[in-house]
JSON list of C-alpha atoms in Angstrom, two decimals:
[
{"chain": "Q", "resi": 102, "resn": "MET", "atom": "CA", "xyz": [17.10, 92.08, -18.57]},
{"chain": "Q", "resi": 103, "resn": "VAL", "atom": "CA", "xyz": [20.54, 90.25, -18.26]},
{"chain": "Q", "resi": 104, "resn": "ASP", "atom": "CA", "xyz": [21.69, 87.05, -18.64]},
{"chain": "Q", "resi": 105, "resn": "ALA", "atom": "CA", "xyz": [24.73, 85.01, -17.88]},
{"chain": "Q", "resi": 106, "resn": "LEU", "atom": "CA", "xyz": [26.38, 85.74, -20.58]},
{"chain": "Q", "resi": 107, "resn": "ASP", "atom": "CA", "xyz": [25.72, 89.15, -20.94]},
{"chain": "Q", "resi": 108, "resn": "SER", "atom": "CA", "xyz": [26.91, 89.18, -17.28]},
{"chain": "Q", "resi": 109, "resn": "ALA", "atom": "CA", "xyz": [30.11, 88.03, -18.70]},
{"chain": "Q", "resi": 110, "resn": "LEU", "atom": "CA", "xyz": [30.60, 90.09, -21.69]},
{"chain": "Q", "resi": 111, "resn": "ILE", "atom": "CA", "xyz": [29.72, 93.17, -19.56]},
{"chain": "Q", "resi": 112, "resn": "ALA", "atom": "CA", "xyz": [32.68, 91.85, -16.96]},
{"chain": "Q", "resi": 113, "resn": "LEU", "atom": "CA", "xyz": [34.91, 91.37, -19.70]},
{"chain": "Q", "resi": 114, "resn": "LEU", "atom": "CA", "xyz": [34.51, 94.69, -21.48]},
{"chain": "Q", "resi": 115, "resn": "THR", "atom": "CA", "xyz": [34.57, 96.30, -17.90]},
{"chain": "Q", "resi": 116, "resn": "GLU", "atom": "CA", "xyz": [38.27, 94.91, -16.87]},
{"chain": "Q", "resi": 117, "resn": "GLU", "atom": "CA", "xyz": [39.32, 95.30, -20.62]},
{"chain": "Q", "resi": 118, "resn": "PRO", "atom": "CA", "xyz": [37.40, 98.03, -22.49]},
{"chain": "Q", "resi": 119, "resn": "ARG", "atom": "CA", "xyz": [39.77, 97.62, -25.36]},
{"chain": "Q", "resi": 120, "resn": "ILE", "atom": "CA", "xyz": [39.34, 94.03, -26.25]},
{"chain": "Q", "resi": 121, "resn": "GLY", "atom": "CA", "xyz": [37.72, 93.77, -29.57]},
{"chain": "Q", "resi": 122, "resn": "VAL", "atom": "CA", "xyz": [34.43, 91.94, -30.28]},
{"chain": "Q", "resi": 123, "resn": "PHE", "atom": "CA", "xyz": [36.40, 88.94, -32.28]},
{"chain": "Q", "resi": 124, "resn": "GLU", "atom": "CA", "xyz": [38.46, 88.36, -29.01]},
{"chain": "Q", "resi": 125, "resn": "ALA", "atom": "CA", "xyz": [35.43, 88.36, -26.63]},
{"chain": "Q", "resi": 126, "resn": "SER", "atom": "CA", "xyz": [33.45, 85.72, -28.68]},
{"chain": "Q", "resi": 127, "resn": "ARG", "atom": "CA", "xyz": [36.70, 83.33, -28.75]},
{"chain": "Q", "resi": 128, "resn": "ARG", "atom": "CA", "xyz": [37.52, 84.30, -24.86]},
{"chain": "Q", "resi": 129, "resn": "LEU", "atom": "CA", "xyz": [33.34, 83.60, -23.73]},
{"chain": "Q", "resi": 130, "resn": "GLY", "atom": "CA", "xyz": [33.37, 80.75, -26.68]},
{"chain": "Q", "resi": 131, "resn": "VAL", "atom": "CA", "xyz": [30.64, 82.13, -28.79]},
{"chain": "Q", "resi": 132, "resn": "ALA", "atom": "CA", "xyz": [30.40, 83.05, -32.25]},
{"chain": "Q", "resi": 133, "resn": "ARG", "atom": "CA", "xyz": [31.04, 86.77, -33.03]},
{"chain": "Q", "resi": 134, "resn": "GLY", "atom": "CA", "xyz": [27.97, 87.76, -34.65]},
{"chain": "Q", "resi": 135, "resn": "THR", "atom": "CA", "xyz": [26.83, 86.65, -31.07]},
{"chain": "Q", "resi": 136, "resn": "VAL", "atom": "CA", "xyz": [28.72, 89.14, -29.30]},
{"chain": "Q", "resi": 137, "resn": "GLN", "atom": "CA", "xyz": [27.80, 91.83, -31.67]},
{"chain": "Q", "resi": 138, "resn": "ALA", "atom": "CA", "xyz": [23.95, 91.38, -31.47]},
{"chain": "Q", "resi": 139, "resn": "ARG", "atom": "CA", "xyz": [24.60, 90.93, -27.46]},
{"chain": "Q", "resi": 140, "resn": "LEU", "atom": "CA", "xyz": [26.67, 94.37, -27.79]},
{"chain": "Q", "resi": 141, "resn": "ASP", "atom": "CA", "xyz": [24.12, 96.28, -29.45]},
{"chain": "Q", "resi": 142, "resn": "ARG", "atom": "CA", "xyz": [20.85, 95.21, -27.69]},
{"chain": "Q", "resi": 143, "resn": "LEU", "atom": "CA", "xyz": [22.64, 95.93, -24.04]},
{"chain": "Q", "resi": 144, "resn": "GLN", "atom": "CA", "xyz": [23.77, 99.94, -25.60]},
{"chain": "Q", "resi": 145, "resn": "ARG", "atom": "CA", "xyz": [20.18, 99.56, -27.32]},
{"chain": "Q", "resi": 146, "resn": "GLU", "atom": "CA", "xyz": [18.24, 98.87, -23.88]},
{"chain": "Q", "resi": 147, "resn": "GLY", "atom": "CA", "xyz": [20.73, 101.43, -22.13]},
{"chain": "Q", "resi": 148, "resn": "VAL", "atom": "CA", "xyz": [22.48, 98.70, -19.88]},
{"chain": "Q", "resi": 149, "resn": "ILE", "atom": "CA", "xyz": [25.64, 99.97, -21.41]},
{"chain": "Q", "resi": 150, "resn": "ARG", "atom": "CA", "xyz": [25.26, 103.47, -22.35]},
{"chain": "Q", "resi": 151, "resn": "ASP", "atom": "CA", "xyz": [29.28, 104.05, -23.47]},
{"chain": "Q", "resi": 152, "resn": "PHE", "atom": "CA", "xyz": [32.51, 102.85, -23.92]},
{"chain": "Q", "resi": 153, "resn": "ALA", "atom": "CA", "xyz": [33.99, 105.86, -23.01]},
{"chain": "Q", "resi": 154, "resn": "PRO", "atom": "CA", "xyz": [37.58, 105.35, -21.30]},
{"chain": "Q", "resi": 155, "resn": "THR", "atom": "CA", "xyz": [37.70, 106.08, -17.52]},
{"chain": "Q", "resi": 156, "resn": "ILE", "atom": "CA", "xyz": [39.17, 109.15, -16.29]},
{"chain": "Q", "resi": 157, "resn": "ASP", "atom": "CA", "xyz": [41.33, 108.99, -13.25]},
{"chain": "Q", "resi": 158, "resn": "THR", "atom": "CA", "xyz": [40.85, 112.79, -12.06]},
{"chain": "Q", "resi": 159, "resn": "GLU", "atom": "CA", "xyz": [43.76, 111.88, -9.50]},
{"chain": "Q", "resi": 160, "resn": "ALA", "atom": "CA", "xyz": [46.42, 111.47, -12.27]},
{"chain": "Q", "resi": 161, "resn": "LEU", "atom": "CA", "xyz": [44.85, 114.32, -14.41]},
{"chain": "Q", "resi": 162, "resn": "GLY", "atom": "CA", "xyz": [46.00, 116.51, -11.73]},
{"chain": "Q", "resi": 163, "resn": "TYR", "atom": "CA", "xyz": [42.53, 116.87, -9.24]},
{"chain": "Q", "resi": 164, "resn": "PRO", "atom": "CA", "xyz": [43.77, 114.76, -5.96]},
{"chain": "Q", "resi": 165, "resn": "VAL", "atom": "CA", "xyz": [41.34, 116.41, -4.01]},
{"chain": "Q", "resi": 166, "resn": "THR", "atom": "CA", "xyz": [37.53, 115.38, -3.88]},
{"chain": "Q", "resi": 167, "resn": "ALA", "atom": "CA", "xyz": [34.72, 116.31, -2.41]},
{"chain": "Q", "resi": 168, "resn": "PHE", "atom": "CA", "xyz": [30.95, 116.06, -1.46]},
{"chain": "Q", "resi": 169, "resn": "ILE", "atom": "CA", "xyz": [28.60, 118.89, -0.95]},
{"chain": "Q", "resi": 170, "resn": "THR", "atom": "CA", "xyz": [24.82, 119.12, 0.01]},
{"chain": "Q", "resi": 171, "resn": "ALA", "atom": "CA", "xyz": [23.24, 121.97, -1.65]},
{"chain": "Q", "resi": 172, "resn": "GLU", "atom": "CA", "xyz": [20.02, 123.51, -0.22]},
{"chain": "Q", "resi": 173, "resn": "ILE", "atom": "CA", "xyz": [18.53, 125.46, -2.99]},
{"chain": "Q", "resi": 174, "resn": "THR", "atom": "CA", "xyz": [15.31, 127.87, -2.90]},
{"chain": "Q", "resi": 175, "resn": "GLN", "atom": "CA", "xyz": [11.55, 126.69, -3.46]},
{"chain": "Q", "resi": 176, "resn": "GLY", "atom": "CA", "xyz": [9.74, 126.94, -5.57]},
{"chain": "Q", "resi": 177, "resn": "SER", "atom": "CA", "xyz": [11.56, 128.08, -8.54]},
{"chain": "Q", "resi": 178, "resn": "GLY", "atom": "CA", "xyz": [12.70, 124.41, -9.62]},
{"chain": "Q", "resi": 179, "resn": "ASP", "atom": "CA", "xyz": [16.35, 123.73, -10.13]},
{"chain": "Q", "resi": 180, "resn": "ARG", "atom": "CA", "xyz": [17.06, 124.36, -13.90]},
{"chain": "Q", "resi": 181, "resn": "SER", "atom": "CA", "xyz": [18.80, 127.15, -13.54]},
{"chain": "Q", "resi": 182, "resn": "VAL", "atom": "CA", "xyz": [20.90, 125.73, -10.43]},
{"chain": "Q", "resi": 183, "resn": "ILE", "atom": "CA", "xyz": [21.80, 122.25, -12.26]},
{"chain": "Q", "resi": 184, "resn": "GLU", "atom": "CA", "xyz": [22.93, 125.00, -15.61]},
{"chain": "Q", "resi": 185, "resn": "HIS", "atom": "CA", "xyz": [24.62, 127.06, -13.55]},
{"chain": "Q", "resi": 186, "resn": "LEU", "atom": "CA", "xyz": [26.79, 123.87, -11.98]},
{"chain": "Q", "resi": 187, "resn": "ASP", "atom": "CA", "xyz": [27.16, 122.02, -15.42]},
{"chain": "Q", "resi": 188, "resn": "GLY", "atom": "CA", "xyz": [28.86, 125.18, -16.10]},
{"chain": "Q", "resi": 189, "resn": "ILE", "atom": "CA", "xyz": [31.31, 123.83, -13.99]},
{"chain": "Q", "resi": 190, "resn": "PRO", "atom": "CA", "xyz": [34.22, 121.59, -15.12]},
{"chain": "Q", "resi": 191, "resn": "GLU", "atom": "CA", "xyz": [35.19, 119.94, -11.55]},
{"chain": "Q", "resi": 192, "resn": "VAL", "atom": "CA", "xyz": [31.41, 119.18, -10.88]},
{"chain": "Q", "resi": 193, "resn": "LEU", "atom": "CA", "xyz": [31.74, 115.30, -11.80]},
{"chain": "Q", "resi": 194, "resn": "GLU", "atom": "CA", "xyz": [28.23, 114.97, -10.91]},
{"chain": "Q", "resi": 195, "resn": "VAL", "atom": "CA", "xyz": [24.81, 116.09, -9.24]},
{"chain": "Q", "resi": 196, "resn": "HIS", "atom": "CA", "xyz": [22.01, 113.80, -7.71]},
{"chain": "Q", "resi": 197, "resn": "THR", "atom": "CA", "xyz": [18.98, 115.00, -6.16]},
{"chain": "Q", "resi": 198, "resn": "ILE", "atom": "CA", "xyz": [18.74, 113.85, -2.99]},
{"chain": "Q", "resi": 199, "resn": "THR", "atom": "CA", "xyz": [16.61, 113.82, 0.16]},
{"chain": "Q", "resi": 200, "resn": "GLY", "atom": "CA", "xyz": [17.24, 113.95, 3.79]},
{"chain": "Q", "resi": 201, "resn": "GLN", "atom": "CA", "xyz": [19.16, 117.11, 4.38]},
{"chain": "Q", "resi": 202, "resn": "GLY", "atom": "CA", "xyz": [19.60, 119.35, 1.27]},
{"chain": "Q", "resi": 203, "resn": "ASP", "atom": "CA", "xyz": [18.37, 119.16, -2.06]},
{"chain": "Q", "resi": 204, "resn": "LEU", "atom": "CA", "xyz": [21.85, 118.36, -4.20]},
{"chain": "Q", "resi": 205, "resn": "MET", "atom": "CA", "xyz": [24.47, 116.14, -3.68]},
{"chain": "Q", "resi": 206, "resn": "VAL", "atom": "CA", "xyz": [27.53, 117.00, -5.54]},
{"chain": "Q", "resi": 207, "resn": "ARG", "atom": "CA", "xyz": [30.47, 115.23, -6.38]},
{"chain": "Q", "resi": 208, "resn": "VAL", "atom": "CA", "xyz": [33.39, 117.85, -7.48]},
{"chain": "Q", "resi": 209, "resn": "VAL", "atom": "CA", "xyz": [37.75, 117.42, -8.00]},
{"chain": "Q", "resi": 210, "resn": "ALA", "atom": "CA", "xyz": [40.14, 120.04, -7.26]},
{"chain": "Q", "resi": 211, "resn": "ARG", "atom": "CA", "xyz": [43.80, 120.43, -7.68]},
{"chain": "Q", "resi": 212, "resn": "SER", "atom": "CA", "xyz": [43.91, 121.41, -3.92]},
{"chain": "Q", "resi": 213, "resn": "ASN", "atom": "CA", "xyz": [42.65, 122.12, -0.56]},
{"chain": "Q", "resi": 214, "resn": "ALA", "atom": "CA", "xyz": [42.50, 125.66, -1.41]},
{"chain": "Q", "resi": 215, "resn": "ASP", "atom": "CA", "xyz": [41.67, 125.36, -5.21]},
{"chain": "Q", "resi": 216, "resn": "LEU", "atom": "CA", "xyz": [38.31, 123.21, -3.84]},
{"chain": "Q", "resi": 217, "resn": "GLN", "atom": "CA", "xyz": [37.28, 126.58, -1.75]},
{"chain": "Q", "resi": 218, "resn": "ARG", "atom": "CA", "xyz": [37.42, 128.27, -5.57]},
{"chain": "Q", "resi": 219, "resn": "VAL", "atom": "CA", "xyz": [35.26, 125.19, -6.95]},
{"chain": "Q", "resi": 220, "resn": "ILE", "atom": "CA", "xyz": [32.62, 125.99, -3.35]},
{"chain": "Q", "resi": 221, "resn": "ASP", "atom": "CA", "xyz": [32.98, 129.75, -4.39]},
{"chain": "Q", "resi": 222, "resn": "GLY", "atom": "CA", "xyz": [31.94, 129.22, -7.61]},
{"chain": "Q", "resi": 223, "resn": "ILE", "atom": "CA", "xyz": [29.20, 127.02, -6.76]},
{"chain": "Q", "resi": 224, "resn": "VAL", "atom": "CA", "xyz": [27.49, 129.18, -4.34]},
{"chain": "Q", "resi": 225, "resn": "SER", "atom": "CA", "xyz": [27.57, 132.10, -6.58]},
{"chain": "Q", "resi": 226, "resn": "ASP", "atom": "CA", "xyz": [24.70, 131.03, -8.18]},
{"chain": "Q", "resi": 227, "resn": "PRO", "atom": "CA", "xyz": [21.60, 132.66, -6.07]},
{"chain": "Q", "resi": 228, "resn": "GLY", "atom": "CA", "xyz": [19.91, 129.85, -6.25]},
{"chain": "Q", "resi": 229, "resn": "ILE", "atom": "CA", "xyz": [22.18, 128.27, -3.69]},
{"chain": "Q", "resi": 230, "resn": "MET", "atom": "CA", "xyz": [20.94, 129.15, -0.60]},
{"chain": "Q", "resi": 231, "resn": "ARG", "atom": "CA", "xyz": [23.58, 126.87, 1.73]},
{"chain": "Q", "resi": 232, "resn": "THR", "atom": "CA", "xyz": [26.15, 123.89, 1.35]},
{"chain": "Q", "resi": 233, "resn": "SER", "atom": "CA", "xyz": [28.01, 121.71, 3.06]},
{"chain": "Q", "resi": 234, "resn": "THR", "atom": "CA", "xyz": [30.73, 119.67, 2.33]},
{"chain": "Q", "resi": 235, "resn": "VAL", "atom": "CA", "xyz": [32.81, 116.81, 2.88]},
{"chain": "Q", "resi": 236, "resn": "ILE", "atom": "CA", "xyz": [36.45, 115.78, 1.87]},
{"chain": "Q", "resi": 237, "resn": "VAL", "atom": "CA", "xyz": [37.02, 111.91, 1.12]},
{"chain": "Q", "resi": 238, "resn": "LEU", "atom": "CA", "xyz": [40.13, 110.86, 2.66]},
{"chain": "Q", "resi": 239, "resn": "GLU", "atom": "CA", "xyz": [40.48, 107.56, 0.90]},
{"chain": "Q", "resi": 240, "resn": "THR", "atom": "CA", "xyz": [38.27, 105.78, -2.07]},
{"chain": "Q", "resi": 241, "resn": "LYS", "atom": "CA", "xyz": [37.57, 102.36, -0.29]},
{"chain": "Q", "resi": 242, "resn": "ILE", "atom": "CA", "xyz": [36.02, 101.17, -3.42]},
{"chain": "Q", "resi": 243, "resn": "ALA", "atom": "CA", "xyz": [35.29, 102.73, -6.55]},
{"chain": "Q", "resi": 244, "resn": "HIS", "atom": "CA", "xyz": [32.76, 103.29, -8.65]},
{"chain": "Q", "resi": 245, "resn": "ARG", "atom": "CA", "xyz": [32.05, 100.18, -10.05]},
{"chain": "Q", "resi": 246, "resn": "ALA", "atom": "CA", "xyz": [28.46, 97.79, -11.24]},
{"chain": "Q", "resi": 247, "resn": "VAL", "atom": "CA", "xyz": [30.05, 94.95, -11.99]},
{"chain": "Q", "resi": 248, "resn": "PRO", "atom": "CA", "xyz": [29.30, 93.04, -8.78]},
{"chain": "Q", "resi": 249, "resn": "LEU", "atom": "CA", "xyz": [25.57, 94.77, -9.47]},
{"chain": "Q", "resi": 250, "resn": "VAL", "atom": "CA", "xyz": [25.24, 93.18, -13.08]},
{"chain": "Q", "resi": 251, "resn": "ARG", "atom": "CA", "xyz": [25.91, 89.44, -11.65]},
{"chain": "Q", "resi": 252, "resn": "ALA", "atom": "CA", "xyz": [23.73, 90.07, -8.94]},
{"chain": "Q", "resi": 253, "resn": "SER", "atom": "CA", "xyz": [20.88, 90.84, -11.30]},
{"chain": "Q", "resi": 254, "resn": "LEU", "atom": "CA", "xyz": [21.52, 87.15, -12.14]},
{"chain": "Q", "resi": 255, "resn": "ASP", "atom": "CA", "xyz": [20.05, 85.55, -9.15]}
]
């Protein structure tokens, strides 16, 4: 559970990830030790998973984003399929889903033609029976968590 100080700290770190503990404590009006203790607790509890940079895949040379719904063979589990997908660098996320399909896969590619190469790599696993792909035209709201953190205070 987070409180108002945790929420403010998370928002500050999200907006300015390179800010140090001392500067964060100054801006939040609390002791440096308090900020460090909060950071340690938030990490220990898994609220803050890491301090890795956010990569802009388009700037990296992968302007095409797509979501692929994959149907997998039933009865054998998904371990081998997940291992296969984990070996494809363009696969950014894989989620087990309900509804049409079994997995939702977010991928990136250098072009539409390159997307076909990525899809071909995905479907090369015998555990994947069928896929359906949608291409992202424009991202209206990028991945975010700070509004959720703030809402969790209510």
